Short mmCIF file of C-alpha atoms in Angstrom, two decimals:
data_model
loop_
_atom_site.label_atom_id
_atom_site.label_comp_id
_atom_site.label_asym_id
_atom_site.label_seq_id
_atom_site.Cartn_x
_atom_site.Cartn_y
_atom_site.Cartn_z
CA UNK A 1 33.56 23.67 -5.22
CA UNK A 2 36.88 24.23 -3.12
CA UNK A 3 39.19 25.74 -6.27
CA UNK A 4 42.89 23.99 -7.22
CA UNK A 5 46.05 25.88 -7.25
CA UNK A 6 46.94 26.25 -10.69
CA UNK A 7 50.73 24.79 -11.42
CA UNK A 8 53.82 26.54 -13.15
CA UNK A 9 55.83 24.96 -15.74
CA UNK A 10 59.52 24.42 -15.01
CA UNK A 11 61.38 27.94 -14.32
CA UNK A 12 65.18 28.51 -14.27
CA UNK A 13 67.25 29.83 -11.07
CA UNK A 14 69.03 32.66 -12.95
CA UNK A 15 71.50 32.27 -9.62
CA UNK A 16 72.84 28.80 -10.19
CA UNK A 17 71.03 27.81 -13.60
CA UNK A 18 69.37 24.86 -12.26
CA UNK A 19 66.24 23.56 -13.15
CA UNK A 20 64.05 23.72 -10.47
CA UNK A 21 61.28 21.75 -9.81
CA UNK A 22 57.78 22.81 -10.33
CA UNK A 23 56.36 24.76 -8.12
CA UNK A 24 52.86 25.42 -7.30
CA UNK A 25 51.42 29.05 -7.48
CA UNK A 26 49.88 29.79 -4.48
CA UNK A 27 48.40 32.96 -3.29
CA UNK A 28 48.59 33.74 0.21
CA UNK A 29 44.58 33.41 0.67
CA UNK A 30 44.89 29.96 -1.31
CA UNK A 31 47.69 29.05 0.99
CA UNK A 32 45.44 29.96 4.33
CA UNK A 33 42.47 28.00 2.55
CA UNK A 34 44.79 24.47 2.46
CA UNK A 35 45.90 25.42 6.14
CA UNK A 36 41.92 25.75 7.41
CA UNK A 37 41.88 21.70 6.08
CA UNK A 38 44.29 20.57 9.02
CA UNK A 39 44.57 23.33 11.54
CA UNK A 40 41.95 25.46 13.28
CA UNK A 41 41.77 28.67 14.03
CA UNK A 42 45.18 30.15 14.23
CA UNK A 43 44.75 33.11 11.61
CA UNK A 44 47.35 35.30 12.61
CA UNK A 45 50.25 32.73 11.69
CA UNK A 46 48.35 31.01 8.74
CA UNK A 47 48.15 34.44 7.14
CA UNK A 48 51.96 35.31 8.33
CA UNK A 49 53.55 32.00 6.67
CA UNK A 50 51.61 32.35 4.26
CA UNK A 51 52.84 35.49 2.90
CA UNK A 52 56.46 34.34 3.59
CA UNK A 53 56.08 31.33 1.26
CA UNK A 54 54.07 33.78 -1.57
CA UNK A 55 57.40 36.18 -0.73
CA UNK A 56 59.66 32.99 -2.06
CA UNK A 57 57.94 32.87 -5.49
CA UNK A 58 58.44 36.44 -5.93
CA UNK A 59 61.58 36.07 -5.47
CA UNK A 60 62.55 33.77 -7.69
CA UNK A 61 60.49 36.11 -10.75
CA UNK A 62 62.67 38.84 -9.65
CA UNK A 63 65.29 39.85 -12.38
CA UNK A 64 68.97 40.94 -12.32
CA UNK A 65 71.27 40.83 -9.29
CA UNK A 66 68.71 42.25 -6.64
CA UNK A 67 67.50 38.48 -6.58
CA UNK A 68 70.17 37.86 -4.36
CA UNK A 69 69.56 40.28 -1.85
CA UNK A 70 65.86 39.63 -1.06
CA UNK A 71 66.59 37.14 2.01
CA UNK A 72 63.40 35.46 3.63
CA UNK A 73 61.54 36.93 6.30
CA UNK A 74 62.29 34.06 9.09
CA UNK A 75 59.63 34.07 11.67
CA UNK A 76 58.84 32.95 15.51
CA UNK A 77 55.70 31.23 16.63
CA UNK A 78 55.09 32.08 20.14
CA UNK A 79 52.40 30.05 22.15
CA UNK A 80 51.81 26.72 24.29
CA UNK A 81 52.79 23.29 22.98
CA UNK A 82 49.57 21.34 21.02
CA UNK A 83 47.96 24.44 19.24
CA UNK A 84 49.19 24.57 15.78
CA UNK A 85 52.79 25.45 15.70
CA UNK A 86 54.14 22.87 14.03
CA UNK A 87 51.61 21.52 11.98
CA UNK A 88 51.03 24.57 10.42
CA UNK A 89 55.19 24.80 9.29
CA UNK A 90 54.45 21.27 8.25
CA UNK A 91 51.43 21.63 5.70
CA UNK A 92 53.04 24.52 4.29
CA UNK A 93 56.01 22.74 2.75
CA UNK A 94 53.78 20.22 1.89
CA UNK A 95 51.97 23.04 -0.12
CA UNK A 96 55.04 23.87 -1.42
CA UNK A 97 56.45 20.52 -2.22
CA UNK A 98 59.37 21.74 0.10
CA UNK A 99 62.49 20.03 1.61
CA UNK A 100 61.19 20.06 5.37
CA UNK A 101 62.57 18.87 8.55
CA UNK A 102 62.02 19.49 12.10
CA UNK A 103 64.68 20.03 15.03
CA UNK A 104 64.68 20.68 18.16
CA UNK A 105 67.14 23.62 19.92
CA UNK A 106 67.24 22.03 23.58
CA UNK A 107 69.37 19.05 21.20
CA UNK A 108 72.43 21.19 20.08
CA UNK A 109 74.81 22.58 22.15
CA UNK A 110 77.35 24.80 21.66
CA UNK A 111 80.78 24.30 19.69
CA UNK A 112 83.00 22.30 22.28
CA UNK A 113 80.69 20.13 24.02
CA UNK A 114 79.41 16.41 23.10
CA UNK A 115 75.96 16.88 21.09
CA UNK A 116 74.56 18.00 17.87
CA UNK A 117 76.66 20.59 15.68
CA UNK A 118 73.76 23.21 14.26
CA UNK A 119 75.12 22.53 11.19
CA UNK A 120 73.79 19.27 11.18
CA UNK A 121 70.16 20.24 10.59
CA UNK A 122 71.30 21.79 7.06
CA UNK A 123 72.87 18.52 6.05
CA UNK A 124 69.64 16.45 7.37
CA UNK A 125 67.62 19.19 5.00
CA UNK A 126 69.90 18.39 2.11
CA UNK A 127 69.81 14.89 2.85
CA UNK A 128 65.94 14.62 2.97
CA UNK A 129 66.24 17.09 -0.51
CA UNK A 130 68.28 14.43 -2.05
CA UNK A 131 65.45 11.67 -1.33
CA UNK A 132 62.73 13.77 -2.57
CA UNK A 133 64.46 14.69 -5.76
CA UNK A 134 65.58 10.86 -6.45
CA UNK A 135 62.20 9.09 -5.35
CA UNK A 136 60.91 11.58 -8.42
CA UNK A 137 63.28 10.65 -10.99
CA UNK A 138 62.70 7.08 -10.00
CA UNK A 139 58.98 7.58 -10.63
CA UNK A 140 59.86 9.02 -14.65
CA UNK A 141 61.81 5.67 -14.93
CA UNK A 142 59.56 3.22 -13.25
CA UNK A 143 58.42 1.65 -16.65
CA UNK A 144 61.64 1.28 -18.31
CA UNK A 145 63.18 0.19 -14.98
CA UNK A 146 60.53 -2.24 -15.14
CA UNK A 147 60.55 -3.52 -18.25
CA UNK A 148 64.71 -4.10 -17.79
CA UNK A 149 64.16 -5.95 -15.08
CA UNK A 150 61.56 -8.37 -16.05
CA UNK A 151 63.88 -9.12 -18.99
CA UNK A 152 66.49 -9.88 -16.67
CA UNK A 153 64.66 -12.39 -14.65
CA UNK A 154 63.25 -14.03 -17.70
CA UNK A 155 66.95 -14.68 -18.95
CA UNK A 156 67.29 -16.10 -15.02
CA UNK A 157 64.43 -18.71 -15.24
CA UNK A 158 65.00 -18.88 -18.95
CA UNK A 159 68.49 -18.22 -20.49
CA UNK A 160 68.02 -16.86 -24.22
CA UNK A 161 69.86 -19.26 -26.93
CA UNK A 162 73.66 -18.32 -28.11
CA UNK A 163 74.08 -17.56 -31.66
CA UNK A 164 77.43 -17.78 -33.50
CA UNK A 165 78.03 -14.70 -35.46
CA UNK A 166 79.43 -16.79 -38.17
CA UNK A 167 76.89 -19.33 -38.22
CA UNK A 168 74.51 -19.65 -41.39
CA UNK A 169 71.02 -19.99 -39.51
CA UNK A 170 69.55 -23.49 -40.21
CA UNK A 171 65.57 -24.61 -40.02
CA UNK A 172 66.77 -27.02 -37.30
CA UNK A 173 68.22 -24.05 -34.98
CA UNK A 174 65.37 -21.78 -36.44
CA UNK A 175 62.97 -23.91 -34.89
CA UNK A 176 64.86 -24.42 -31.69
CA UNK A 177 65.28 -20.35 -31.67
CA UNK A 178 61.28 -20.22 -32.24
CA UNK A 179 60.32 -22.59 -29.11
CA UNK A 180 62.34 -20.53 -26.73
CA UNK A 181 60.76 -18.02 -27.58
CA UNK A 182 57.74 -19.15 -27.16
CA UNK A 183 58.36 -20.59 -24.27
CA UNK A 184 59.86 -17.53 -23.08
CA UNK A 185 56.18 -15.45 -23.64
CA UNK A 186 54.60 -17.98 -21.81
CA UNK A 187 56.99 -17.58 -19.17
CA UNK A 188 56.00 -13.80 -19.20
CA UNK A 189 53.05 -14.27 -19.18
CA UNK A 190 53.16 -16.50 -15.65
CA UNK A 191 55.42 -13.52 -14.19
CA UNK A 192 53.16 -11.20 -14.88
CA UNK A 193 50.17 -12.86 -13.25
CA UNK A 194 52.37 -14.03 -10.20
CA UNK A 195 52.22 -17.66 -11.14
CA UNK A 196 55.83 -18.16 -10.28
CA UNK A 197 56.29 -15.69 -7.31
CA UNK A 198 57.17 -19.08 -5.08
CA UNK A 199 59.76 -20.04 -7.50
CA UNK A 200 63.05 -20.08 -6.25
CA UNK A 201 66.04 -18.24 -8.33
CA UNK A 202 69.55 -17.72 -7.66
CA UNK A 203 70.33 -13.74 -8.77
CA UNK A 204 73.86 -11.60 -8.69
CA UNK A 205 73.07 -8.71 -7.04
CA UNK A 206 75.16 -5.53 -5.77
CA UNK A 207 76.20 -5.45 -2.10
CA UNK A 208 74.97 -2.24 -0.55
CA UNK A 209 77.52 -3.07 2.42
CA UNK A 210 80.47 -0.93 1.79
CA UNK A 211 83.09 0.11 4.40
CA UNK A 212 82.50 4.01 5.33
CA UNK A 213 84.83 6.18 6.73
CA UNK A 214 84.10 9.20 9.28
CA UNK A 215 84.88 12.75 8.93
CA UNK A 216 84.58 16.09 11.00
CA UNK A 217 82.52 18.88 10.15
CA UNK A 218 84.42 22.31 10.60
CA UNK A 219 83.40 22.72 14.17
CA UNK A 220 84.30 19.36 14.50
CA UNK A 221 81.30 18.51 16.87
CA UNK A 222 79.44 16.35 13.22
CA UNK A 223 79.89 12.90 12.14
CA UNK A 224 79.57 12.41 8.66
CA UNK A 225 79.59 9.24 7.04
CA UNK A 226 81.02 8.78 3.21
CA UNK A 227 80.70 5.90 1.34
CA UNK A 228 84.27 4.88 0.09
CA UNK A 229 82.73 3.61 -2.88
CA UNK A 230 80.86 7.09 -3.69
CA UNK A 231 83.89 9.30 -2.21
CA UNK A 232 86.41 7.73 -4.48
CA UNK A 233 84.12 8.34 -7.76
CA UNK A 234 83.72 4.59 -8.84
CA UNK A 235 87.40 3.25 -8.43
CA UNK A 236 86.60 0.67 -6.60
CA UNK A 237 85.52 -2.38 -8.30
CA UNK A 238 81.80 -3.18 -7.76
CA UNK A 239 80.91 -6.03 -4.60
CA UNK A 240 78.39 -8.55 -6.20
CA UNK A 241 76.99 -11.48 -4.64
CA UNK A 242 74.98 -14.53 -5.38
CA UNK A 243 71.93 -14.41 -3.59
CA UNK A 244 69.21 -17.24 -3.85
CA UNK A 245 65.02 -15.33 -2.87
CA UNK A 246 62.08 -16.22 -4.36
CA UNK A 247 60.71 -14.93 -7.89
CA UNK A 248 59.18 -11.90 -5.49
CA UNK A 249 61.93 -11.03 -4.04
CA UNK A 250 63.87 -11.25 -7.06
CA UNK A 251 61.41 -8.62 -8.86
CA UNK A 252 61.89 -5.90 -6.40
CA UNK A 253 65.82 -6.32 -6.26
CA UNK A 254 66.09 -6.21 -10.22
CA UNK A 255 63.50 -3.40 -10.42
CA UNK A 256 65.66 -1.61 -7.80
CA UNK A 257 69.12 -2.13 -9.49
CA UNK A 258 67.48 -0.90 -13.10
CA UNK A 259 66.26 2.06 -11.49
CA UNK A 260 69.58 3.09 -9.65
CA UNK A 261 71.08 2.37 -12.84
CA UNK A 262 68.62 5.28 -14.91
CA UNK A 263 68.13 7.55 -12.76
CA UNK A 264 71.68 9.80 -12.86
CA UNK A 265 72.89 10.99 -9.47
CA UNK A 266 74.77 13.89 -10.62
CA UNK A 267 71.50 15.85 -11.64
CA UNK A 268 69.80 14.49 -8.80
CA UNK A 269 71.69 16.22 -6.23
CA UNK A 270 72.70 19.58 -8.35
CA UNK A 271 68.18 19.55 -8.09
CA UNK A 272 68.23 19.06 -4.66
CA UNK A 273 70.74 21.22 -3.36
CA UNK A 274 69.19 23.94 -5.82
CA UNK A 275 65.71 23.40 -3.85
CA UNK A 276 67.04 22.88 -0.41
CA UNK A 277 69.02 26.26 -1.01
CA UNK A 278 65.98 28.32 -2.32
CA UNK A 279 62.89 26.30 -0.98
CA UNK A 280 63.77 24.50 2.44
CA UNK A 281 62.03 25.34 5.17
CA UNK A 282 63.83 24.55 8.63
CA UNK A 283 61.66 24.49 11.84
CA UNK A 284 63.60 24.80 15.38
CA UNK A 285 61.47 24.06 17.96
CA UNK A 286 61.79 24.85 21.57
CA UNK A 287 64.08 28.06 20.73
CA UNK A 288 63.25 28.99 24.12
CA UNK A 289 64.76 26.36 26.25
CA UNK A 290 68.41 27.47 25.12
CA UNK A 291 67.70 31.27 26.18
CA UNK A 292 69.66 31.75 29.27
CA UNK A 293 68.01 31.80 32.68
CA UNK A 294 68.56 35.64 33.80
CA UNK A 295 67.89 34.16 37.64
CA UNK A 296 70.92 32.29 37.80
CA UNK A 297 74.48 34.07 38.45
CA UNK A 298 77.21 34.29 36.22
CA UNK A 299 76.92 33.57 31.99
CA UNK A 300 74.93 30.55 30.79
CA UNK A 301 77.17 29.69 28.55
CA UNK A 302 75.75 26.42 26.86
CA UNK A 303 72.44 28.22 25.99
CA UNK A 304 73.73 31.35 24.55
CA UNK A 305 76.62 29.33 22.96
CA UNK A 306 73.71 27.52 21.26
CA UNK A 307 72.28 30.53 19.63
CA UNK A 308 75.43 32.48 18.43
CA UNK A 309 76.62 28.84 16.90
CA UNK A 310 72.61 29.04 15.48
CA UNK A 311 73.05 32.87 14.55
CA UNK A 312 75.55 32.53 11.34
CA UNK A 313 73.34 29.40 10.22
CA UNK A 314 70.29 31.58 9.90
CA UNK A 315 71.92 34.81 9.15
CA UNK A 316 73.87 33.02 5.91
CA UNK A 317 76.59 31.33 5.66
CA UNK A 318 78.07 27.70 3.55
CA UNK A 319 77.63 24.62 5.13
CA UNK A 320 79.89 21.54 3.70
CA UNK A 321 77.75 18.19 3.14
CA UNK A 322 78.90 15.04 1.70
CA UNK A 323 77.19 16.02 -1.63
CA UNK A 324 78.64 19.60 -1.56
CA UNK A 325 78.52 23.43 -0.44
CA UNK A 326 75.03 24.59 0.97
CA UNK A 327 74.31 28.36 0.97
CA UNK A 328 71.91 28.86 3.85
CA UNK A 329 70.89 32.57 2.68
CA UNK A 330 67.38 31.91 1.75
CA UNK A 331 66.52 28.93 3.41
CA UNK A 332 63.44 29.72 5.56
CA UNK A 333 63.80 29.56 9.33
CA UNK A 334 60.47 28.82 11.23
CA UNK A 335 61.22 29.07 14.97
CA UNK A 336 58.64 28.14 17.69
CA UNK A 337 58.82 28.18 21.42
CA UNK A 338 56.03 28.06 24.34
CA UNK A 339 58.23 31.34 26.07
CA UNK A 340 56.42 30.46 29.54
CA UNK A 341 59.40 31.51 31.80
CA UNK A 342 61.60 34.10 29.32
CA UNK A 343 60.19 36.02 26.29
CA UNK A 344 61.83 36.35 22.71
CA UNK A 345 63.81 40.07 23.48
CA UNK A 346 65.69 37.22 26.14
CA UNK A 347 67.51 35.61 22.71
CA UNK A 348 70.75 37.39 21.72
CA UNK A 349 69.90 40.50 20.07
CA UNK A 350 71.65 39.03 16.92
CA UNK A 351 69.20 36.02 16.81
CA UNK A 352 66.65 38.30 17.19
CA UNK A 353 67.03 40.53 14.50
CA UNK A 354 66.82 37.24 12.16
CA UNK A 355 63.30 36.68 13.28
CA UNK A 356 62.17 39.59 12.66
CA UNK A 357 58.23 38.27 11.85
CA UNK A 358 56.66 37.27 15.37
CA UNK A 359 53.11 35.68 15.72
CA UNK A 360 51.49 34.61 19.14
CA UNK A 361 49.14 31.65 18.90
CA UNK A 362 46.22 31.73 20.89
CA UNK A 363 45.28 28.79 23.37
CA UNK A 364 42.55 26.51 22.27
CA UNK A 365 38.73 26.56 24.18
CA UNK A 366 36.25 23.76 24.86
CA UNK A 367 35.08 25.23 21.08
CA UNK A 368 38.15 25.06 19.57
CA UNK A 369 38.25 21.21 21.08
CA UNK A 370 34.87 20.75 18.95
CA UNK A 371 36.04 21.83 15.32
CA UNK A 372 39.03 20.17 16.22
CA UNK A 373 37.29 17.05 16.40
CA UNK A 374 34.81 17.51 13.58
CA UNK A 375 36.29 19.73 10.77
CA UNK A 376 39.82 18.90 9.56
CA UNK A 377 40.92 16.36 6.39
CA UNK A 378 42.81 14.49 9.12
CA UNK A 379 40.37 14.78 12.24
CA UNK A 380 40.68 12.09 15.13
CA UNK A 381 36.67 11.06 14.99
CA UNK A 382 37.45 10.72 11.22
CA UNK A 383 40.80 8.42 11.93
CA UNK A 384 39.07 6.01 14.74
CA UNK A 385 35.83 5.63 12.40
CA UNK A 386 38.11 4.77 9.19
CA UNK A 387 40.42 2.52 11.89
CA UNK A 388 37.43 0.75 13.19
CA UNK A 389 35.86 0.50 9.83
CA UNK A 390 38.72 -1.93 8.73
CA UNK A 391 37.08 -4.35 11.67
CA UNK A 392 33.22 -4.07 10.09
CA UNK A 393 32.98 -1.84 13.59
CA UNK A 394 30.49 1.13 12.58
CA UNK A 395 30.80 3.66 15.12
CA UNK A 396 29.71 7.33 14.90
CA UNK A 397 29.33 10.53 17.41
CA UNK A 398 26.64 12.07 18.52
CA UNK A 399 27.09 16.33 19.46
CA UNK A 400 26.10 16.55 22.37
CA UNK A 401 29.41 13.55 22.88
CA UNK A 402 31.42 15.48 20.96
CA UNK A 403 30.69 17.91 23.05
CA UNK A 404 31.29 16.34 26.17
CA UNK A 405 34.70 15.14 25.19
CA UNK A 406 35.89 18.54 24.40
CA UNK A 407 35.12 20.03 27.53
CA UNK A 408 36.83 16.79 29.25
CA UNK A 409 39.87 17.95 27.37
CA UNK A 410 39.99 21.66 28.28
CA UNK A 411 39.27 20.88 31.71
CA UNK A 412 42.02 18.62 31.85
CA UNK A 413 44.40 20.96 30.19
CA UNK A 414 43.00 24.13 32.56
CA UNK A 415 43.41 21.65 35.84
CA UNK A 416 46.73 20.12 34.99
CA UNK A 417 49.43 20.60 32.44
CA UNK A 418 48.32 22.52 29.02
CA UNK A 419 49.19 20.45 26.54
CA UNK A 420 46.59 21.89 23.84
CA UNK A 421 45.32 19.21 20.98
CA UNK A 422 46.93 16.43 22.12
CA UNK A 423 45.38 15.88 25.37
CA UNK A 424 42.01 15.11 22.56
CA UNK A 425 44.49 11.85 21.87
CA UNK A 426 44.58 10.78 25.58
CA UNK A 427 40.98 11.23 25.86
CA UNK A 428 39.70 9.64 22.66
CA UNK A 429 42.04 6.91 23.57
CA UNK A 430 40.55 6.06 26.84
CA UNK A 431 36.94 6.85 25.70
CA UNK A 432 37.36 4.00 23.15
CA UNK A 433 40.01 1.52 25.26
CA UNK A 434 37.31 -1.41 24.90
CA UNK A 435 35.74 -0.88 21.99
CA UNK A 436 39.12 -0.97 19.79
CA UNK A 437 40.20 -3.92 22.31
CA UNK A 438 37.18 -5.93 21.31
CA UNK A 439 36.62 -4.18 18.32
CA UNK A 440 37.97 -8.21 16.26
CA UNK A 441 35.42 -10.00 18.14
CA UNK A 442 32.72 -8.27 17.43
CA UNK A 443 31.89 -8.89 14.07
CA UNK A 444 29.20 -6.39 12.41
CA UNK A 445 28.38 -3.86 14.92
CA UNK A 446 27.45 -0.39 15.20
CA UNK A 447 28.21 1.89 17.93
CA UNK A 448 26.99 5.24 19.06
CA UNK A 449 28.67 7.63 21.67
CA UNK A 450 26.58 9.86 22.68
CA UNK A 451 26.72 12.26 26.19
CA UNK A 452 25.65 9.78 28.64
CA UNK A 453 28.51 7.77 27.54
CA UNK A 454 31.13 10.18 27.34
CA UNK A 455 30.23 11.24 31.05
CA UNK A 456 29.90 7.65 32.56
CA UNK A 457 33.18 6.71 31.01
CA UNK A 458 35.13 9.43 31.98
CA UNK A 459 33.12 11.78 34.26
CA UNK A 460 34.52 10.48 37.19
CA UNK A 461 38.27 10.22 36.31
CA UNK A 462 37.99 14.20 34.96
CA UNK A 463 36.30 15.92 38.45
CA UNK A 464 38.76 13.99 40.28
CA UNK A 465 41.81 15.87 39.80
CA UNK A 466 44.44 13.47 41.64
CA UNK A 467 43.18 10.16 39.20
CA UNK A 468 43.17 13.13 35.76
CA UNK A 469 46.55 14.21 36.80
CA UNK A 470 47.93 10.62 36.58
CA UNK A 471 45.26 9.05 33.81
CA UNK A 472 44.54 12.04 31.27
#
């Protein structure tokens, strides 16, 4: 029986004393154990990241001011596109329960010319923080929020009776008091089992359409757009609007308003920046398309613009979002890069030294091809059988098929452009072009692909390299 990370109870950042959220205890063999699930093979990184994310949880159990000083050990993944690189950066935050996004180099360029400002990949972390943190909170509120909201669209379809305050209660309005009441359970009761979903209600609801303005970032490459409303703290009077939708409709715009209203926004983002500064995990791919091409005369000066506009990001510095400052001093920096025409000593000695962990990935065999297809949570025989399962279509693999399409695929990949695991999509794709086209028609039916198969539907296409080139 595969053994469960154990999880910590809430912990403290001594450096900013914010409550962080919990994280799980992982040890680094634990953490390579989750990884074998998606990716295979691969050891080298899976044990390097591994110890990098074990490295963060130290850190944050270290005491006094030497906390401060332990920065992350940012690392390089070196090999061809399609064999792990960024699936494994991707399952590791997911371990984690980390802020994660993915960017790639060739998009910035460097301070001065029209494209991305680096910067701008700290904000999208912090951004992507913010909705992890508030999509939480929502979930602690979801019954309340729910319970607020059904009231509200009960006093919609059923307004509840005015009392006076001075009035001396009568049996008359007693009674009258009793049958809306009633009538206001029974109501309920209908909601709840979606008897009057069709039912058509007229609701005031809050405009989300607000004018924004646009700002510069420092290098003044960055749009940013505020929301007047949220920039000027609430000043502005609240946009409403009547809005007639149908009792569904109405449910899932109340729910929505009752939750905005409960979950606070101020300890939302002082969570999120707290986790994006000590637990986000940035992943620039394709660092090697901005290292400059030594065969050309004369400075590149785009490319190595790119990664001295890159270096301070990495190295440490404060980035200014819309919700604040951003230290990027222990954020960790996963950088991957095929490195078929230049090597990693061709980045900017700076850059370099901030990557100081380097792991080469190894290309994938005809064997690799096979566990590939059969071992992984998230396999591609598992995700066609599952997808044709939802049209009664039983289909299943025999080896020696299996087989057959994994040496298709590294044939391909040797004969043409290397493009690792993926080329396994093009193939399965084609392999199974008719059955998933017919797959409605057919009613109960179950399918077996065995060798013969494999090699009459694509046997042909894969010797001939002129039709692989242009169809695999």
């Amino acid at each position: 029986m595969r053994t469960l990370p154990r999880e910590l109870t809430d912990k403290t950042s001594e450096a900013d004393g914010t409550v962080l959220k919990k994280e799980k205890e992982l040890t680094p063999r634990q953490i390579v154990k989750e990884l074998d699930q998606y990716v295979v093979g691969q050891d080298n990184a899976k044990k390097c990241v591994a110890i990098a994310m074990r490295n963060r949880w130290r850190r944050q159990r270290v005491k006094g001011d030497l906390k401060e000083e332990i920065m992350p050990n940012n690392i390089i993944l070196i090999g061809p596109t399609g064999v792990g690189k960024t699936e494994i950066a991707r399952r590791l935050a997911r371990l984690g329960g980390c802020a994660f996004i993915k960017v790639e180099a060739s998009k910035f360029t460097e301070v001065g010319y029209v494209g991305r400002d680096v910067e701008s990949m700290v904000r999208d972390l912090v951004e992507l923080s913010v909705g992890m943190v508030k999509q939480e909170k929502s979930g602690e509120v979801m019954e309340v929020a729910g319970q607020q909201a059904e009231e509200r669209l009960l006093d919609t379809l059923l307004p509840r009776p005015r009392k006076k305050v001075k009035e001396e209660p009568t049996q008359e309005n007693s009674g009258a008091v009793a049958d809306v009441q009633e009538t206001r359970e029974k109501l309920r009761k209908q909601l709840r089992e979606g008897k009057l979903d069709e039912r058509i209600v007229e609701l005031e609801v809050r405009s989300h359409v607000y004018p924004t303005i646009e700002i510069f970032s420092a290098s003044g490459m960055e749009e940013m757009d505020l929301n007047i409303q949220e920039a000027f703290g609430g000043l502005l009077p609240t946009r409403k609007k009547r809005k007639k939708v149908k009792v569904r409709e109405a449910k899932q715009l109340l729910f929505q308003e009752e939750v905005d209203k409960l979950v606070d926004m101020d300890k939302v983002v002082q969570e999120a920046l707290a986790r994006a500064q000590n637990s986000g995990i940035i992943f620039i791919d394709e660092i090697d398309k901005i290292v400059a091409d030594k065969s050309t005369m004369g400075p590149d000066v785009s490319r190595e613009g790119v990664q001295r506009d890159i270096l301070p990001v990495v190295e440490g510095c404060s980035v200014p979002t819309k919700y604040g400052m951003v230290k990027t001093d222990h954020i960790l920096f996963i950088a991957a890069g095929a490195f078929h025409g230049s090597k990693p000593s061709d980045l900017i000695p700076e850059l370099q030294g901030r990557f100081p962990i380097r792991v080469e990935l190894d290309s994938l065999s005809s064997d690799d091809f096979k566990r590939i297809l059969r071992e992984p949570r998230n396999a591609l025989l598992k995700q066609y059988t599952a997808l044709l399962d939802t049209e009664a279509v039983k289909i299943a693999f025999t080896d020696g098929g299996i087989d057959a399409i994994a040496e298709i695929a590294s044939l391909v990949n040797e004969r043409t452009e290397n493009i690792g695991a993926r080329r396994l999509h093009t193939v399965l794709t084609l392999l199974l072009e008719e059955i998933l086209f017919e797959a409605p028609d057919c009613g109960d039916k179950e399918i077996l692909v065995t060798k013969e198969m494999v090699k009459e539907k694509l046997g042909r296409i894969a010797e001939d390299q002129d039709l692989s080139r242009y169809i695999l």
